[in-house]
Short mmCIF file of C-alpha atoms and ligand atoms in Angstrom, two decimals:
data_model
loop_
_atom_site.label_atom_id
_atom_site.label_comp_id
_atom_site.label_asym_id
_atom_site.label_seq_id
_atom_site.Cartn_x
_atom_site.Cartn_y
_atom_site.Cartn_z
CA THR A 1 116.13 61.15 115.35
CA GLN A 2 114.66 64.62 115.70
CA ASN A 3 112.86 63.53 118.89
CA ASP A 4 116.13 62.44 120.48
CA PHE A 5 117.68 65.81 119.75
CA ILE A 6 114.74 67.59 121.37
CA ALA A 7 114.74 65.25 124.40
CA GLU A 8 118.46 65.92 124.82
CA TYR A 9 117.88 69.69 124.61
CA LEU A 10 115.07 69.62 127.19
CA ASP A 11 117.53 68.48 129.89
CA TYR A 12 119.48 71.71 129.34
CA ARG A 13 116.66 74.12 128.53
CA ASP A 14 116.86 76.05 131.83
CA VAL A 15 120.65 76.32 131.58
CA TYR A 16 120.33 77.69 128.03
CA LEU A 17 117.75 80.24 129.16
CA ASP A 18 119.97 81.38 132.07
CA ILE A 19 122.92 81.92 129.74
CA ILE A 20 120.80 83.83 127.19
CA LEU A 21 119.32 86.07 129.93
CA ASP A 22 122.81 86.66 131.37
CA SER A 23 123.85 88.15 128.04
CA GLU A 24 121.29 90.96 128.57
CA THR A 25 123.45 92.49 131.31
CA PHE A 26 126.54 94.62 130.78
CA ALA A 27 129.34 92.10 131.42
CA ARG A 28 132.09 94.72 130.99
CA ALA A 29 130.54 97.52 133.07
CA GLY A 30 133.09 99.64 134.93
CA ILE A 31 136.20 101.10 133.36
CA CYS A 32 136.70 101.40 129.58
CA GLU A 33 138.70 98.41 128.31
CA THR A 34 140.86 100.59 126.04
CA CYS A 35 141.77 103.82 127.89
CA GLN A 36 141.38 102.30 131.38
CA SER A 37 140.22 105.65 132.71
CA ALA A 38 136.74 106.72 131.52
CA GLU A 39 133.54 104.90 132.43
CA ALA A 40 132.49 102.14 130.03
CA THR A 41 128.95 102.74 128.76
CA PHE A 42 128.94 101.17 125.28
CA ASN A 43 128.91 97.60 124.02
CA CYS A 44 128.93 96.35 120.43
CA VAL A 45 126.56 93.53 119.52
CA THR A 46 128.30 92.88 116.18
CA CYS A 47 131.80 92.41 117.66
CA THR A 48 132.32 88.98 119.17
CA GLY A 49 133.02 88.75 122.90
CA ASP A 50 131.99 91.11 125.71
CA HIS A 51 133.19 94.71 125.45
CA GLY A 52 132.91 97.92 127.39
CA TRP A 53 134.09 101.24 125.94
CA CYS A 54 133.77 104.94 126.62
CA ARG A 55 132.53 106.96 123.64
CA PRO A 56 135.89 108.09 122.13
CA CYS A 57 137.40 104.59 122.44
CA LEU A 58 134.27 103.03 120.91
CA ILE A 59 134.52 105.37 117.89
CA ARG A 60 138.25 104.75 117.45
CA SER A 61 137.86 100.98 117.68
CA HIS A 62 135.11 101.10 115.03
CA GLN A 63 136.68 103.53 112.56
CA SER A 64 136.73 100.80 109.88
CA LEU A 65 133.59 98.98 111.09
CA PRO A 66 130.76 101.35 110.12
CA PHE A 67 128.07 98.65 110.08
CA HIS A 68 128.44 97.52 113.68
CA LYS A 69 125.42 97.84 115.95
CA ILE A 70 126.07 99.62 119.22
CA GLN A 71 124.25 99.59 122.55
CA PHE A 72 124.34 102.18 125.33
CA TRP A 73 124.08 100.96 128.93
CA ASN A 74 121.99 103.30 131.15
CA ASN A 75 122.77 101.35 134.34
CA LEU A 76 119.53 99.38 134.02
CA CYS A 77 119.32 98.14 130.46
CA PHE A 78 120.77 98.57 126.95
CA HIS A 79 119.47 101.08 124.38
CA ASP A 80 120.25 100.87 120.69
CA VAL A 81 122.32 103.80 119.46
CA THR A 82 124.12 104.38 116.16
CA LEU A 83 127.78 105.12 115.54
CA ALA A 84 126.77 108.28 113.62
CA GLU A 85 124.82 109.61 116.63
CA LEU A 86 127.95 109.18 118.72
CA GLY A 87 130.15 111.27 116.43
CA PHE A 88 131.45 108.69 113.96
CA VAL A 89 132.58 110.24 110.65
CA TRP A 90 133.22 108.14 107.51
CA TYR A 91 136.32 109.59 105.82
CA LEU A 92 136.56 109.17 102.05
CA GLY A 93 139.52 109.31 99.72
CA HIS A 94 142.44 108.42 102.00
CA GLY A 95 141.86 104.80 102.99
CA GLY A 96 139.65 105.72 105.93
CA GLU A 97 141.90 108.51 107.23
CA PRO A 98 140.79 112.17 107.34
CA CYS A 99 141.64 114.20 104.24
CA PRO A 100 144.89 116.09 104.95
CA SER A 101 143.60 119.10 102.98
CA TYR A 102 141.38 119.94 105.98
CA GLY A 103 144.44 120.43 108.14
CA GLY A 104 144.94 118.70 111.48
CA SER A 105 141.64 116.94 112.03
CA GLU A 106 140.51 114.62 114.73
CA ILE A 107 139.47 111.09 114.12
CA TYR A 108 136.02 111.93 115.45
CA GLY A 109 134.20 115.13 116.21
CA TYR A 110 130.96 117.05 116.07
CA GLN A 111 129.29 119.22 113.54
CA ASP A 112 126.29 121.51 113.39
CA GLU A 113 124.17 119.42 111.07
CA ARG A 114 124.48 115.87 112.28
CA VAL A 115 122.22 113.02 111.30
CA ASP A 116 120.56 113.03 114.73
CA GLY A 117 120.08 116.80 114.69
CA VAL A 118 122.03 117.10 117.95
CA THR A 119 124.20 120.16 118.17
CA GLU A 120 127.00 120.12 120.65
CA ALA A 121 129.84 122.40 121.50
CA GLY A 122 132.93 121.74 119.46
CA SER A 123 133.46 121.87 115.78
CA LEU A 124 134.07 119.57 112.88
CA PRO A 125 135.27 122.04 110.26
CA GLN A 126 134.80 119.51 107.55
CA ASP A 127 132.59 119.12 104.57
CA THR A 128 130.38 116.29 105.83
CA THR A 129 127.08 115.12 104.39
CA PRO A 130 124.62 112.58 105.84
CA VAL A 131 124.40 109.65 103.40
CA THR A 132 122.02 106.71 103.81
CA VAL A 133 124.02 103.52 103.30
CA VAL A 134 122.12 100.32 102.57
CA HIS A 135 123.95 97.18 103.72
CA SER A 136 122.97 93.51 104.13
CA SER A 137 122.60 93.97 107.88
CA GLY A 138 120.36 97.05 107.63
CA VAL A 139 120.11 100.70 106.65
CA PHE A 140 122.64 103.11 108.20
CA THR A 141 122.96 106.89 107.97
CA HIS A 142 126.56 108.09 108.12
CA ASN A 143 128.20 111.50 108.06
CA MET A 144 130.53 111.32 105.05
CA SER A 145 133.62 113.50 105.04
CA TRP A 146 134.60 114.11 101.42
CA CYS A 147 138.15 114.38 100.15
CA CYS A 148 138.70 117.98 99.08
CA CYS A 149 142.25 117.64 97.72
CA LEU A 150 143.02 119.47 94.50
CA GLY A 151 141.68 117.34 91.64
CA SER A 152 139.68 115.04 93.94
CA ASN A 153 136.90 112.91 92.49
CA PRO A 154 133.26 114.09 92.50
CA HIS A 155 131.24 112.77 95.46
CA HIS A 156 129.58 109.88 93.58
CA LEU A 157 133.00 108.54 92.51
CA GLN A 158 134.42 108.96 96.03
CA LEU A 159 131.55 106.76 97.27
CA LEU A 160 132.21 104.18 94.55
CA ARG A 161 135.92 104.05 95.46
CA ALA A 162 134.88 103.34 99.05
CA GLY A 163 132.85 100.33 97.84
CA LEU A 164 129.50 102.14 97.92
CA PHE A 165 127.36 102.22 94.77
CA PRO A 166 125.75 105.70 94.63
CA ALA A 167 122.00 105.96 93.95
CA SER A 168 122.62 109.19 92.03
CA SER A 169 125.60 110.69 90.27
CA THR A 170 124.62 114.33 90.92
CA ARG A 171 124.10 114.75 94.69
CA PRO A 172 124.26 111.23 96.12
CA ARG A 173 122.43 110.92 99.45
CA THR A 174 121.90 107.14 99.25
CA ALA A 175 124.43 104.42 98.45
CA PHE A 176 124.50 100.61 98.46
CA THR A 177 127.31 98.32 99.51
CA PHE A 178 128.30 95.78 96.87
CA GLU A 179 127.53 93.13 99.46
CA VAL A 180 123.84 94.12 99.66
CA LEU A 181 123.53 94.28 95.84
CA ASP A 182 125.03 90.78 95.51
CA HIS A 183 122.83 89.61 98.34
CA PHE A 184 119.73 90.94 96.56
CA LEU A 185 120.62 89.28 93.25
CA ILE A 186 121.17 85.91 94.94
CA ASP A 187 118.00 86.26 97.02
CA ALA A 188 116.03 87.06 93.85
CA LEU A 189 117.59 84.07 92.07
CA GLU A 190 117.28 81.44 94.80
CA CYS A 191 114.35 82.62 96.91
CA LYS A 192 112.40 84.57 94.25
CA THR A 193 112.48 87.58 96.56
CA SER A 194 110.92 90.73 95.11
CA ALA A 195 112.70 94.06 95.56
CA ARG A 196 109.88 95.17 97.87
CA SER A 197 110.17 92.11 100.16
CA PHE A 198 113.94 92.40 100.20
CA PHE A 199 113.72 96.03 101.22
CA GLU A 200 111.10 95.24 103.91
CA LYS A 201 113.54 92.68 105.31
CA LEU A 202 116.30 95.31 105.48
CA THR A 203 114.03 97.81 107.26
CA ARG A 204 113.11 95.17 109.85
CA LEU A 205 116.76 94.26 110.35
CA THR A 206 117.37 97.98 110.99
CA ASN A 207 114.40 98.54 113.30
CA ASN A 208 112.00 95.65 113.82
CA ALA A 209 109.67 97.70 116.02
CA PHE A 210 109.39 100.71 113.67
CA PRO A 211 110.39 99.53 110.16
CA ASP A 212 108.63 102.56 108.61
CA SER A 213 111.07 104.90 110.36
CA VAL A 214 113.89 103.68 108.11
CA PRO A 215 114.80 106.09 105.29
CA VAL A 216 115.32 105.17 101.59
CA SER A 217 112.87 103.77 99.05
CA GLU A 218 112.95 100.29 97.54
CA LYS A 219 112.85 101.79 94.06
CA TYR A 220 116.57 102.37 94.55
CA ILE A 221 117.11 98.65 95.00
CA PHE A 222 115.54 98.07 91.58
CA ILE A 223 117.57 100.81 89.95
CA ASN A 224 120.83 99.68 91.44
CA SER A 225 120.36 96.00 90.72
CA GLU A 226 119.66 97.04 87.12
CA TYR A 227 122.84 99.08 87.05
CA GLN A 228 124.85 96.22 88.45
CA GLN A 229 123.69 93.87 85.74
CA TYR A 230 125.26 96.27 83.24
CA LEU A 231 128.63 96.10 84.98
ZN1 ZN B 301 138.05 104.74 126.77
ZN1 ZN B 302 131.86 96.23 116.88
ZN1 ZN B 303 141.92 114.52 100.25
#
C-alpha cells in the first residue's frame, strides 16, 4: 500500500538527502574534461552525468544544444548563466555551421551588441541578431547568425528552416520551437490550459524567482497556435 512505500522510504530519507545535497557541489572541478588544460568552471544541468568545462569547450560541446541550462561555479556555489552570455552563436542556413560567405569564422566569438550588453575585445564580424526563442523548457535569447549567401532566404524563412516558427515575417525577433507549439496544443486539449497560464509556466521554468524578467508576450502564443492550426 501507499503507507508501506512511505515507511520503506523513511528508512532511506537521510541517505536520499545526502545524495541530493552532494549534487550541489561541483563534482568535476579542476581541469576541463575536454581540453585537459584550462580550468573547469561550467557545468550543464541539462546534460546527464557530471561535467566540468572551460568556456570554449562548453560552447563547442553545446553547438547543437541551444536549450541546455548552464551553471557557472564561483568556487563556492553555482550561478545560472546562459549560453548566449558566454558567446554562443546560433548559425542558420548551413546545418548549424557558420555561413561560408562570412569568410573564415570561428565557431564562437564576441560582438558589440550581445544579448547581455557585455562588450569585450575581439570581433564577430557577422550579421547577428538577438532573437527570443520560446521552447518547452523555457524562454531563451540567442544571437542568430544569418546566412548571407547569394540568394539566401529572408530571415523569417531561415528561422523556419531551423525549426523555429517566427512570430513575424518582417523583422522576426521572437520565434517558437515546434515542440513548444505542440506542447501548448496538447496542454490546451488535455489540461484546458489557457495561453496565459501556459506562458506563465514557461516564464517560471525560465526564472522562477523573477518570472517577470522574461521577455516575450503571451499574445504570441495565441497567434502562433492559430497559425499552426492552419498548417
Ligand atoms: Zn576546455
Ligand atoms: Zn548540456
Ligand atoms: Zn550562407
